[in-house]
PDB file of C-alpha atoms in Angstrom:
ATOM      1  CA  MET J   1      -0.008  -0.220  -0.269  1.00 67.00           C
ATOM      2  CA  LYS J   2       1.210   3.640  -0.465  1.00 81.00           C
ATOM      3  CA  ALA J   3       2.426   5.739   1.957  1.00 92.00           C
ATOM      4  CA  ARG J   4      -0.115   9.113   2.296  1.00 98.00           C
ATOM      5  CA  LEU J   5       1.703  12.216   1.516  1.00 99.00           C
ATOM      6  CA  ASN J   6       1.828  13.776   5.743  1.00 99.00           C
ATOM      7  CA  LEU J   7       0.850  17.598   5.788  1.00 99.00           C
ATOM      8  CA  PRO J   8       2.022  18.086   9.705  1.00 99.00           C
ATOM      9  CA  ASP J   9       1.505  21.675   8.931  1.00 99.00           C
ATOM     10  CA  VAL J  10      -1.636  21.599   6.782  1.00 99.00           C
ATOM     11  CA  THR J  11      -5.325  21.547   8.194  1.00 99.00           C
ATOM     12  CA  LEU J  12      -8.570  19.512   6.416  1.00 99.00           C
ATOM     13  CA  VAL J  13     -11.361  22.581   5.993  1.00 99.00           C
ATOM     14  CA  CYS J  14     -14.943  21.937   4.502  1.00 99.00           C
ATOM     15  CA  VAL J  15     -17.765  23.886   5.388  1.00 99.00           C
ATOM     16  CA  ASP J  16     -21.046  22.008   5.240  1.00 98.00           C
ATOM     17  CA  THR J  17     -24.313  22.772   6.679  1.00 97.00           C
ATOM     18  CA  ARG J  18     -26.249  20.810   3.326  1.00 94.00           C
ATOM     19  CA  THR J  19     -25.054  17.675   2.647  1.00 95.00           C
ATOM     20  CA  PRO J  20     -22.638  17.280   4.758  1.00 98.00           C
ATOM     21  CA  ALA J  21     -21.960  13.344   4.269  1.00 97.00           C
ATOM     22  CA  LEU J  22     -21.279  14.890   0.902  1.00 98.00           C
ATOM     23  CA  GLY J  23     -18.694  16.870   2.304  1.00 98.00           C
ATOM     24  CA  ILE J  24     -17.160  13.709   4.627  1.00 98.00           C
ATOM     25  CA  ALA J  25     -17.368  12.110   1.371  1.00 98.00           C
ATOM     26  CA  ALA J  26     -14.502  14.351  -0.053  1.00 98.00           C
ATOM     27  CA  MET J  27     -12.970  14.501   3.109  1.00 99.00           C
ATOM     28  CA  GLN J  28     -12.567  10.948   3.136  1.00 98.00           C
ATOM     29  CA  ARG J  29     -10.816  10.721  -0.238  1.00 98.00           C
ATOM     30  CA  CYS J  30      -8.656  13.721   0.538  1.00 99.00           C
ATOM     31  CA  GLN J  31      -7.548  11.579   3.658  1.00 99.00           C
ATOM     32  CA  ALA J  32      -7.016   8.269   1.505  1.00 98.00           C
ATOM     33  CA  GLN J  33      -4.319  10.303   0.061  1.00 99.00           C
ATOM     34  CA  VAL J  34      -2.949  12.950   2.625  1.00 99.00           C
ATOM     35  CA  GLN J  35      -2.222  12.900   6.288  1.00 99.00           C
ATOM     36  CA  PHE J  36      -3.314  16.089   7.690  1.00 99.00           C
ATOM     37  CA  ALA J  37      -2.624  17.030  10.859  1.00 99.00           C
ATOM     38  CA  ASP J  38      -6.290  17.962  11.801  1.00 99.00           C
ATOM     39  CA  ALA J  39      -9.973  17.493   9.634  1.00 99.00           C
ATOM     40  CA  LEU J  40     -12.526  19.731  10.822  1.00 99.00           C
ATOM     41  CA  LEU J  41     -15.811  20.127   9.299  1.00 99.00           C
ATOM     42  CA  PHE J  42     -18.144  22.980  10.230  1.00 99.00           C
ATOM     43  CA  THR J  43     -21.925  21.453   9.910  1.00 98.00           C
ATOM     44  CA  GLU J  44     -25.078  20.907  11.370  1.00 97.00           C
ATOM     45  CA  LEU J  45     -24.718  18.040  13.452  1.00 97.00           C
ATOM     46  CA  ALA J  46     -27.976  16.738  14.225  1.00 96.00           C
ATOM     47  CA  ARG J  47     -27.098  16.209  10.384  1.00 96.00           C
ATOM     48  CA  VAL J  48     -24.185  13.667  11.205  1.00 97.00           C
ATOM     49  CA  PRO J  49     -25.943  11.405  14.069  1.00 91.00           C
ATOM     50  CA  THR J  50     -22.927   8.955  13.371  1.00 92.00           C
ATOM     51  CA  PRO J  51     -19.141  10.972  13.169  1.00 89.00           C
ATOM     52  CA  PRO J  52     -16.837  10.069  10.764  1.00 96.00           C
ATOM     53  CA  ALA J  53     -13.226   8.598  11.984  1.00 96.00           C
ATOM     54  CA  GLY J  54     -10.727  10.653  11.296  1.00 98.00           C
ATOM     55  CA  ILE J  55     -12.940  14.260  10.956  1.00 99.00           C
ATOM     56  CA  ARG J  56     -13.832  16.441  14.025  1.00 98.00           C
ATOM     57  CA  LEU J  57     -17.158  18.282  13.822  1.00 98.00           C
ATOM     58  CA  LEU J  58     -17.640  21.251  14.840  1.00 98.00           C
ATOM     59  CA  PRO J  59     -20.982  23.386  15.241  1.00 98.00           C
ATOM     60  CA  LEU J  60     -22.224  26.118  12.819  1.00 98.00           C
ATOM     61  CA  GLN J  61     -24.723  26.682  11.370  1.00 96.00           C
ATOM     62  CA  ILE J  62     -25.357  28.461   7.966  1.00 94.00           C
ATOM     63  CA  ASP J  63     -28.647  29.439   6.758  1.00 90.00           C
ATOM     64  CA  SER J  64     -26.885  30.944   2.903  1.00 94.00           C
ATOM     65  CA  VAL J  65     -24.133  31.198   0.444  1.00 94.00           C
ATOM     66  CA  PRO J  66     -23.294  34.630   1.661  1.00 96.00           C
ATOM     67  CA  ALA J  67     -23.137  33.216   4.990  1.00 97.00           C
ATOM     68  CA  TYR J  68     -20.948  31.148   4.446  1.00 97.00           C
ATOM     69  CA  SER J  69     -18.503  33.419   2.207  1.00 98.00           C
ATOM     70  CA  ASP J  70     -19.081  35.828   6.085  1.00 98.00           C
ATOM     71  CA  PHE J  71     -17.532  32.538   7.650  1.00 98.00           C
ATOM     72  CA  MET J  72     -14.925  32.406   5.970  1.00 98.00           C
ATOM     73  CA  LEU J  73     -13.428  35.892   5.567  1.00 98.00           C
ATOM     74  CA  ARG J  74     -13.682  35.693   9.147  1.00 98.00           C
ATOM     75  CA  GLY J  75     -14.748  32.639  11.480  1.00 98.00           C
ATOM     76  CA  LEU J  76     -12.392  30.196  10.478  1.00 99.00           C
ATOM     77  CA  LEU J  77      -9.756  31.967  12.183  1.00 99.00           C
ATOM     78  CA  PRO J  78      -9.725  30.812  16.031  1.00 98.00           C
ATOM     79  CA  HIS J  79     -10.346  26.976  15.019  1.00 99.00           C
ATOM     80  CA  ILE J  80      -6.629  27.030  12.167  1.00 99.00           C
ATOM     81  CA  THR J  81      -3.699  25.650  14.751  1.00 99.00           C
ATOM     82  CA  THR J  82      -1.507  24.788  11.694  1.00 99.00           C
ATOM     83  CA  SER J  83       0.225  27.400   9.468  1.00 99.00           C
ATOM     84  CA  HIS J  84      -2.009  26.501   6.268  1.00 99.00           C
ATOM     85  CA  LEU J  85      -5.337  24.810   5.646  1.00 99.00           C
ATOM     86  CA  LEU J  86      -6.546  22.567   3.034  1.00 99.00           C
ATOM     87  CA  VAL J  87     -10.269  23.551   1.687  1.00 99.00           C
ATOM     88  CA  VAL J  88     -12.621  21.680   0.323  1.00 99.00           C
ATOM     89  CA  GLN J  89     -16.324  21.282  -0.573  1.00 98.00           C
ATOM     90  CA  TRP J  90     -18.147  17.941  -1.752  1.00 98.00           C
ATOM     91  CA  ASP J  91     -17.518  18.479  -4.731  1.00 98.00           C
ATOM     92  CA  GLY J  92     -13.741  18.870  -4.805  1.00 98.00           C
ATOM     93  CA  TYR J  93     -10.588  16.917  -3.658  1.00 99.00           C
ATOM     94  CA  VAL J  94      -6.964  15.913  -4.304  1.00 99.00           C
ATOM     95  CA  LEU J  95      -7.266  13.618  -6.932  1.00 99.00           C
ATOM     96  CA  ASP J  96      -3.121  12.583  -6.713  1.00 99.00           C
ATOM     97  CA  ALA J  97      -0.746  13.348  -4.003  1.00 99.00           C
ATOM     98  CA  GLY J  98       2.323  12.846  -5.748  1.00 98.00           C
ATOM     99  CA  GLN J  99       1.569  16.069  -7.167  1.00 99.00           C
ATOM    100  CA  TRP J 100       1.932  18.074  -3.912  1.00 99.00           C
ATOM    101  CA  ASP J 101       4.841  20.683  -4.042  1.00 99.00           C
ATOM    102  CA  PRO J 102       5.695  21.724  -0.730  1.00 99.00           C
ATOM    103  CA  ALA J 103       7.013  25.702  -2.147  1.00 99.00           C
ATOM    104  CA  TRP J 104       2.912  25.673  -2.211  1.00 99.00           C
ATOM    105  CA  LEU J 105       3.531  26.060   1.375  1.00 99.00           C
ATOM    106  CA  GLN J 106       5.112  29.517   1.317  1.00 99.00           C
ATOM    107  CA  CYS J 107       2.217  30.860  -0.567  1.00 99.00           C
ATOM    108  CA  ASP J 108      -0.999  32.343   1.470  1.00 99.00           C
ATOM    109  CA  TYR J 109      -3.227  31.378  -0.933  1.00 99.00           C
ATOM    110  CA  LEU J 110      -3.405  28.529  -4.206  1.00 99.00           C
ATOM    111  CA  GLY J 111      -6.266  27.757  -5.883  1.00 99.00           C
ATOM    112  CA  ALA J 112      -7.070  26.913  -9.483  1.00 98.00           C
ATOM    113  CA  PRO J 113      -7.153  29.138 -12.385  1.00 98.00           C
ATOM    114  CA  LEU J 114      -9.972  31.461 -12.492  1.00 97.00           C
ATOM    115  CA  ARG J 115     -11.277  31.254 -16.523  1.00 95.00           C
ATOM    116  CA  ASN J 116     -11.512  34.641 -18.412  1.00 93.00           C
ATOM    117  CA  GLU J 117      -9.238  36.600 -15.919  1.00 95.00           C
ATOM    118  CA  PRO J 118      -5.276  37.991 -16.608  1.00 93.00           C
ATOM    119  CA  PRO J 119      -2.718  36.828 -14.784  1.00 91.00           C
ATOM    120  CA  GLU J 120      -2.560  39.332 -11.979  1.00 90.00           C
ATOM    121  CA  ARG J 121      -6.452  38.056 -11.404  1.00 93.00           C
ATOM    122  CA  ALA J 122      -6.828  34.109 -12.499  1.00 95.00           C
ATOM    123  CA  VAL J 123      -6.048  32.664  -8.425  1.00 96.00           C
ATOM    124  CA  GLY J 124      -7.935  31.357  -8.104  1.00 91.00           C
ATOM    125  CA  ASN J 125     -11.057  29.082  -6.985  1.00 97.00           C
ATOM    126  CA  GLY J 126     -12.057  28.691  -3.274  1.00 98.00           C
ATOM    127  CA  GLY J 127     -13.674  25.828  -3.954  1.00 98.00           C
ATOM    128  CA  PHE J 128     -10.711  24.244  -3.333  1.00 99.00           C
ATOM    129  CA  SER J 129      -8.253  25.863  -2.396  1.00 99.00           C
ATOM    130  CA  LEU J 130      -5.216  25.548   0.284  1.00 99.00           C
ATOM    131  CA  ARG J 131      -4.740  28.709   2.739  1.00 99.00           C
ATOM    132  CA  SER J 132      -2.508  30.043   5.127  1.00 99.00           C
ATOM    133  CA  ARG J 133      -3.218  31.394   8.465  1.00 99.00           C
ATOM    134  CA  ARG J 134      -1.601  34.434   8.390  1.00 99.00           C
ATOM    135  CA  LEU J 135      -4.265  35.323   5.652  1.00 99.00           C
ATOM    136  CA  LEU J 136      -6.915  34.831   8.511  1.00 99.00           C
ATOM    137  CA  GLN J 137      -5.766  36.867  10.695  1.00 99.00           C
ATOM    138  CA  ALA J 138      -4.940  39.480   7.782  1.00 99.00           C
ATOM    139  CA  LEU J 139      -8.473  39.344   6.896  1.00 99.00           C
ATOM    140  CA  GLN J 140      -9.457  40.607  10.013  1.00 98.00           C
ATOM    141  CA  ASP J 141      -8.434  43.705   8.858  1.00 97.00           C
ATOM    142  CA  PRO J 142     -11.261  46.134   9.759  1.00 96.00           C
ATOM    143  CA  ALA J 143     -10.551  47.988   6.954  1.00 95.00           C
ATOM    144  CA  LEU J 144     -11.210  45.351   4.417  1.00 97.00           C
ATOM    145  CA  ALA J 145     -15.140  44.976   3.687  1.00 97.00           C
ATOM    146  CA  MET J 146     -16.223  41.182   3.031  1.00 96.00           C
ATOM    147  CA  ARG J 147     -18.728  40.406   0.757  1.00 96.00           C
ATOM    148  CA  HIS J 148     -20.025  37.231  -1.363  1.00 97.00           C
ATOM    149  CA  PRO J 149     -17.532  35.062  -3.545  1.00 98.00           C
ATOM    150  CA  GLU J 150     -15.511  35.236  -0.720  1.00 98.00           C
ATOM    151  CA  ASP J 151     -13.190  33.869  -3.024  1.00 98.00           C
ATOM    152  CA  ILE J 152     -13.311  37.474  -5.105  1.00 97.00           C
ATOM    153  CA  CYS J 153     -13.266  39.311  -2.471  1.00 98.00           C
ATOM    154  CA  ILE J 154      -9.487  37.860  -1.788  1.00 98.00           C
ATOM    155  CA  CYS J 155      -8.107  37.153  -4.912  1.00 97.00           C
ATOM    156  CA  HIS J 156     -10.233  40.614  -7.021  1.00 97.00           C
ATOM    157  CA  ASP J 157     -10.940  43.082  -4.495  1.00 97.00           C
ATOM    158  CA  HIS J 158      -8.386  42.669  -1.500  1.00 98.00           C
ATOM    159  CA  ARG J 159      -5.856  41.287  -3.290  1.00 98.00           C
ATOM    160  CA  ALA J 160      -3.762  44.387  -3.327  1.00 97.00           C
ATOM    161  CA  VAL J 161      -4.014  45.451   0.002  1.00 98.00           C
ATOM    162  CA  LEU J 162      -3.616  42.523   1.182  1.00 98.00           C
ATOM    163  CA  GLU J 163       0.258  42.217  -0.519  1.00 98.00           C
ATOM    164  CA  GLN J 164       1.111  45.727  -0.017  1.00 98.00           C
ATOM    165  CA  ARG J 165      -0.273  46.253   3.829  1.00 97.00           C
ATOM    166  CA  HIS J 166      -0.081  42.500   5.023  1.00 98.00           C
ATOM    167  CA  GLY J 167       3.027  41.370   3.023  1.00 98.00           C
ATOM    168  CA  LEU J 168       0.830  38.132   1.983  1.00 99.00           C
ATOM    169  CA  ARG J 169       2.245  36.296  -0.908  1.00 99.00           C
ATOM    170  CA  PHE J 170      -0.182  34.583  -3.515  1.00 98.00           C
ATOM    171  CA  GLY J 171       0.509  31.729  -5.858  1.00 98.00           C
ATOM    172  CA  SER J 172       1.915  32.232  -9.394  1.00 97.00           C
ATOM    173  CA  LEU J 173      -0.497  31.269 -12.107  1.00 97.00           C
ATOM    174  CA  ALA J 174       1.965  28.936 -12.816  1.00 97.00           C
ATOM    175  CA  GLN J 175       1.671  27.643  -9.739  1.00 98.00           C
ATOM    176  CA  ALA J 176      -2.550  27.278  -9.704  1.00 98.00           C
ATOM    177  CA  ARG J 177      -2.317  25.189 -12.975  1.00 98.00           C
ATOM    178  CA  ARG J 178      -0.151  22.405 -11.274  1.00 98.00           C
ATOM    179  CA  PHE J 179      -1.936  22.980  -8.060  1.00 99.00           C
ATOM    180  CA  ALA J 180      -5.511  22.678  -9.362  1.00 99.00           C
ATOM    181  CA  TYR J 181      -8.249  23.158 -11.835  1.00 99.00           C
ATOM    182  CA  GLU J 182     -11.871  24.292 -12.468  1.00 98.00           C
ATOM    183  CA  ARG J 183     -13.624  25.648 -15.367  1.00 98.00           C
ATOM    184  CA  VAL J 184     -10.178  25.762 -16.811  1.00 97.00           C
ATOM    185  CA  LEU J 185      -8.798  22.412 -18.210  1.00 97.00           C
ATOM    186  CA  PRO J 186      -5.123  21.720 -17.464  1.00 97.00           C
ATOM    187  CA  ASP J 187      -2.678  19.882 -19.538  1.00 97.00           C
ATOM    188  CA  ALA J 188      -1.268  18.188 -16.974  1.00 98.00           C
ATOM    189  CA  PRO J 189      -2.154  16.116 -13.816  1.00 98.00           C
ATOM    190  CA  THR J 190      -2.929  18.380 -10.516  1.00 99.00           C
ATOM    191  CA  PHE J 191      -2.906  17.356  -6.904  1.00 99.00           C
ATOM    192  CA  GLY J 192      -7.292  18.542  -6.873  1.00 99.00           C
ATOM    193  CA  PHE J 193      -9.452  19.708  -8.259  1.00 99.00           C
ATOM    194  CA  HIS J 194     -13.458  22.250  -7.646  1.00 99.00           C
ATOM    195  CA  GLY J 195     -16.659  21.895  -9.820  1.00 98.00           C
ATOM    196  CA  LEU J 196     -19.766  19.581  -9.667  1.00 98.00           C
ATOM    197  CA  PHE J 197     -18.803  19.259 -13.922  1.00 98.00           C
ATOM    198  CA  ASN J 198     -16.085  18.270 -13.771  1.00 99.00           C
ATOM    199  CA  LEU J 199     -17.094  15.170 -11.607  1.00 98.00           C
ATOM    200  CA  HIS J 200     -17.686  12.831 -15.398  1.00 98.00           C
ATOM    201  CA  ARG J 201     -13.750  13.860 -15.665  1.00 98.00           C
ATOM    202  CA  VAL J 202     -12.754  11.848 -12.485  1.00 98.00           C
ATOM    203  CA  MET J 203     -15.389   9.723 -11.425  1.00 98.00           C
ATOM    204  CA  PRO J 204     -16.255   6.315 -13.490  1.00 97.00           C
ATOM    205  CA  ALA J 205     -19.235   6.358 -15.203  1.00 98.00           C
ATOM    206  CA  ALA J 206     -21.607   3.403 -12.121  1.00 98.00           C
ATOM    207  CA  GLU J 207     -20.016   5.639  -9.372  1.00 97.00           C
ATOM    208  CA  LEU J 208     -21.032   8.799 -11.135  1.00 98.00           C
ATOM    209  CA  HIS J 209     -24.736   7.886 -11.533  1.00 98.00           C
ATOM    210  CA  ALA J 210     -24.872   6.482  -8.082  1.00 98.00           C
ATOM    211  CA  LEU J 211     -23.392  10.021  -6.565  1.00 97.00           C
ATOM    212  CA  VAL J 212     -25.998  12.162  -9.119  1.00 98.00           C
ATOM    213  CA  ALA J 213     -28.853  10.028  -7.751  1.00 98.00           C
ATOM    214  CA  SER J 214     -27.877  10.801  -4.378  1.00 96.00           C
ATOM    215  CA  LEU J 215     -27.950  14.458  -4.531  1.00 97.00           C
ATOM    216  CA  PRO J 216     -30.724  17.063  -3.583  1.00 96.00           C
ATOM    217  CA  ASP J 217     -32.634  18.371  -5.673  1.00 98.00           C
ATOM    218  CA  GLY J 218     -31.616  21.840  -5.137  1.00 96.00           C
ATOM    219  CA  LEU J 219     -28.380  21.011  -6.654  1.00 97.00           C
ATOM    220  CA  ALA J 220     -29.402  20.597 -10.073  1.00 98.00           C
ATOM    221  CA  ARG J 221     -30.922  23.500 -10.398  1.00 96.00           C
ATOM    222  CA  GLY J 222     -27.986  26.127 -11.111  1.00 96.00           C
ATOM    223  CA  LEU J 223     -25.484  25.964 -13.848  1.00 97.00           C
ATOM    224  CA  ASP J 224     -23.016  23.793 -12.640  1.00 98.00           C
ATOM    225  CA  ALA J 225     -25.477  21.352 -13.232  1.00 98.00           C
ATOM    226  CA  HIS J 226     -26.497  21.940 -16.435  1.00 99.00           C
ATOM    227  CA  ASP J 227     -22.836  21.930 -17.909  1.00 99.00           C
ATOM    228  CA  LEU J 228     -22.440  18.584 -16.066  1.00 99.00           C
ATOM    229  CA  CYS J 229     -26.197  17.277 -17.555  1.00 99.00           C
ATOM    230  CA  ALA J 230     -24.891  18.786 -21.156  1.00 98.00           C
ATOM    231  CA  GLU J 231     -21.514  16.453 -20.544  1.00 98.00           C
ATOM    232  CA  LEU J 232     -22.692  13.264 -20.401  1.00 98.00           C
ATOM    233  CA  ILE J 233     -25.696  13.523 -22.559  1.00 98.00           C
ATOM    234  CA  ARG J 234     -22.223  13.967 -25.171  1.00 97.00           C
ATOM    235  CA  GLN J 235     -20.687  10.812 -23.766  1.00 96.00           C
ATOM    236  CA  GLY J 236     -23.838   8.739 -24.246  1.00 97.00           C
ATOM    237  CA  GLN J 237     -24.165   8.669 -20.614  1.00 97.00           C
ATOM    238  CA  LEU J 238     -27.842   9.116 -20.460  1.00 98.00           C
ATOM    239  CA  GLY J 239     -29.306   7.232 -17.674  1.00 98.00           C
ATOM    240  CA  THR J 240     -27.127   9.599 -15.168  1.00 98.00           C
ATOM    241  CA  ALA J 241     -27.864  13.384 -17.320  1.00 99.00           C
ATOM    242  CA  ALA J 242     -31.758  11.370 -17.206  1.00 98.00           C
ATOM    243  CA  LEU J 243     -31.209  12.134 -13.452  1.00 99.00           C
ATOM    244  CA  VAL J 244     -30.775  15.222 -13.729  1.00 99.00           C
ATOM    245  CA  LEU J 245     -33.119  16.658 -15.735  1.00 99.00           C
ATOM    246  CA  ALA J 246     -35.698  14.649 -13.377  1.00 99.00           C
ATOM    247  CA  ALA J 247     -34.556  16.812 -10.625  1.00 99.00           C
ATOM    248  CA  ARG J 248     -34.744  19.915 -12.472  1.00 98.00           C
ATOM    249  CA  LYS J 249     -38.422  18.844 -13.549  1.00 98.00           C
ATOM    250  CA  ARG J 250     -39.578  18.021  -9.565  1.00 98.00           C
ATOM    251  CA  LEU J 251     -38.301  21.536  -9.703  1.00 98.00           C
ATOM    252  CA  GLY J 252     -40.339  23.333 -12.219  1.00 98.00           C
ATOM    253  CA  MET J 253     -37.457  24.251 -14.074  1.00 98.00           C
ATOM    254  CA  ASN J 254     -38.738  25.398 -17.854  1.00 97.00           C
ATOM    255  CA  ASP J 255     -35.782  28.183 -18.524  1.00 98.00           C
ATOM    256  CA  ARG J 256     -34.343  28.466 -22.119  1.00 98.00           C
ATOM    257  CA  ARG J 257     -31.437  26.587 -20.598  1.00 98.00           C
ATOM    258  CA  THR J 258     -33.056  23.348 -19.697  1.00 98.00           C
ATOM    259  CA  TRP J 259     -35.237  22.980 -22.750  1.00 98.00           C
ATOM    260  CA  ARG J 260     -32.393  22.524 -24.437  1.00 98.00           C
ATOM    261  CA  LEU J 261     -31.015  20.404 -22.733  1.00 98.00           C
ATOM    262  CA  ARG J 262     -33.721  17.930 -22.744  1.00 98.00           C
ATOM    263  CA  TRP J 263     -33.756  18.678 -26.723  1.00 98.00           C
ATOM    264  CA  ARG J 264     -30.323  17.126 -26.825  1.00 98.00           C
ATOM    265  CA  PHE J 265     -31.261  14.004 -24.105  1.00 98.00           C
ATOM    266  CA  ALA J 266     -34.494  12.981 -26.487  1.00 98.00           C
ATOM    267  CA  LEU J 267     -32.143  13.378 -29.728  1.00 98.00           C
ATOM    268  CA  ALA J 268     -28.900  11.382 -28.010  1.00 97.00           C
ATOM    269  CA  ARG J 269     -32.145   8.918 -27.023  1.00 96.00           C
ATOM    270  CA  LEU J 270     -33.464   8.790 -30.887  1.00 95.00           C
ATOM    271  CA  ARG J 271     -29.825   8.000 -32.352  1.00 92.00           C
ATOM    272  CA  GLY J 272     -29.255   5.554 -29.755  1.00 85.00           C
ATOM    273  CA  GLY J 273     -26.448   6.987 -27.630  1.00 60.00           C
ATOM    274  CA  GLY J 274     -25.880   4.947 -24.699  1.00 57.00           C
ATOM    275  CA  ALA J 275     -27.863   3.587 -21.788  1.00 53.00           C
ATOM    276  CA  SER J 276     -30.894   6.194 -20.812  1.00 50.00           C
ATOM    277  CA  GLY J 277     -33.024   6.445 -18.857  1.00 47.00           C
ATOM    278  CA  ALA J 278     -36.862   8.729 -17.767  1.00 39.00           C
ATOM    279  CA  PRO J 279     -36.522  11.701 -19.862  1.00 38.00           C
ATOM    280  CA  GLY J 280     -36.652  15.409 -17.454  1.00 39.00           C
TER     281      GLY J 280
END
């Protein structure tokens, strides 16, 4: 059995009060390859009746996405004792621990490249990101106005101040490309990834089908689910695409994008493109 990567200066962190079981699964995927100093899941404790081994549960109630950003920006500091933390979400985790670069610990923030941004604004996505405790301390600066989304708040709104006033270092675009990917696809293996729309790239078809079948309908509403569904149709994974379409139907979605997905699904089924299920 291959030895796990040892990161004694990094705490694994996930904040998930809506779907903690999915957050736990992502954390466990990380822990399968990496030994962290600690692993913290912030969630509503009643939603996790059986605490998972190797993960500490900390109580938190969040009622909105902006509230998530507020906590990520100014609520994490008291809970982190290591020099760094790796932030993950349910749809992003470690892919290949062999890609880890110790030089990343010289950065105060490192995340996957953002799409359609110049190099000085391209780092980076917060859903799978490496952050320093120094960053968490700097974010307590009352002169910094906090807003949602938290990664854009850090990397666009306040990057210059964080670098100049607080002496923080953001990873380079080259480092970000090796660290993880989200909307900008990589040309080489990465340490991790983020994004529901990328799951077909990292999961076997049967495993992805089971995961999509377990998702609450609300996660089928947004653009991320749309993009995953479109790719599943293109690849002929119609049974899994049908699950997304069925959830959007239950949500009463009749927007142009959803109708376009239904049309593509029907056309692919007529052409005999893969195993199908009930259309949405």
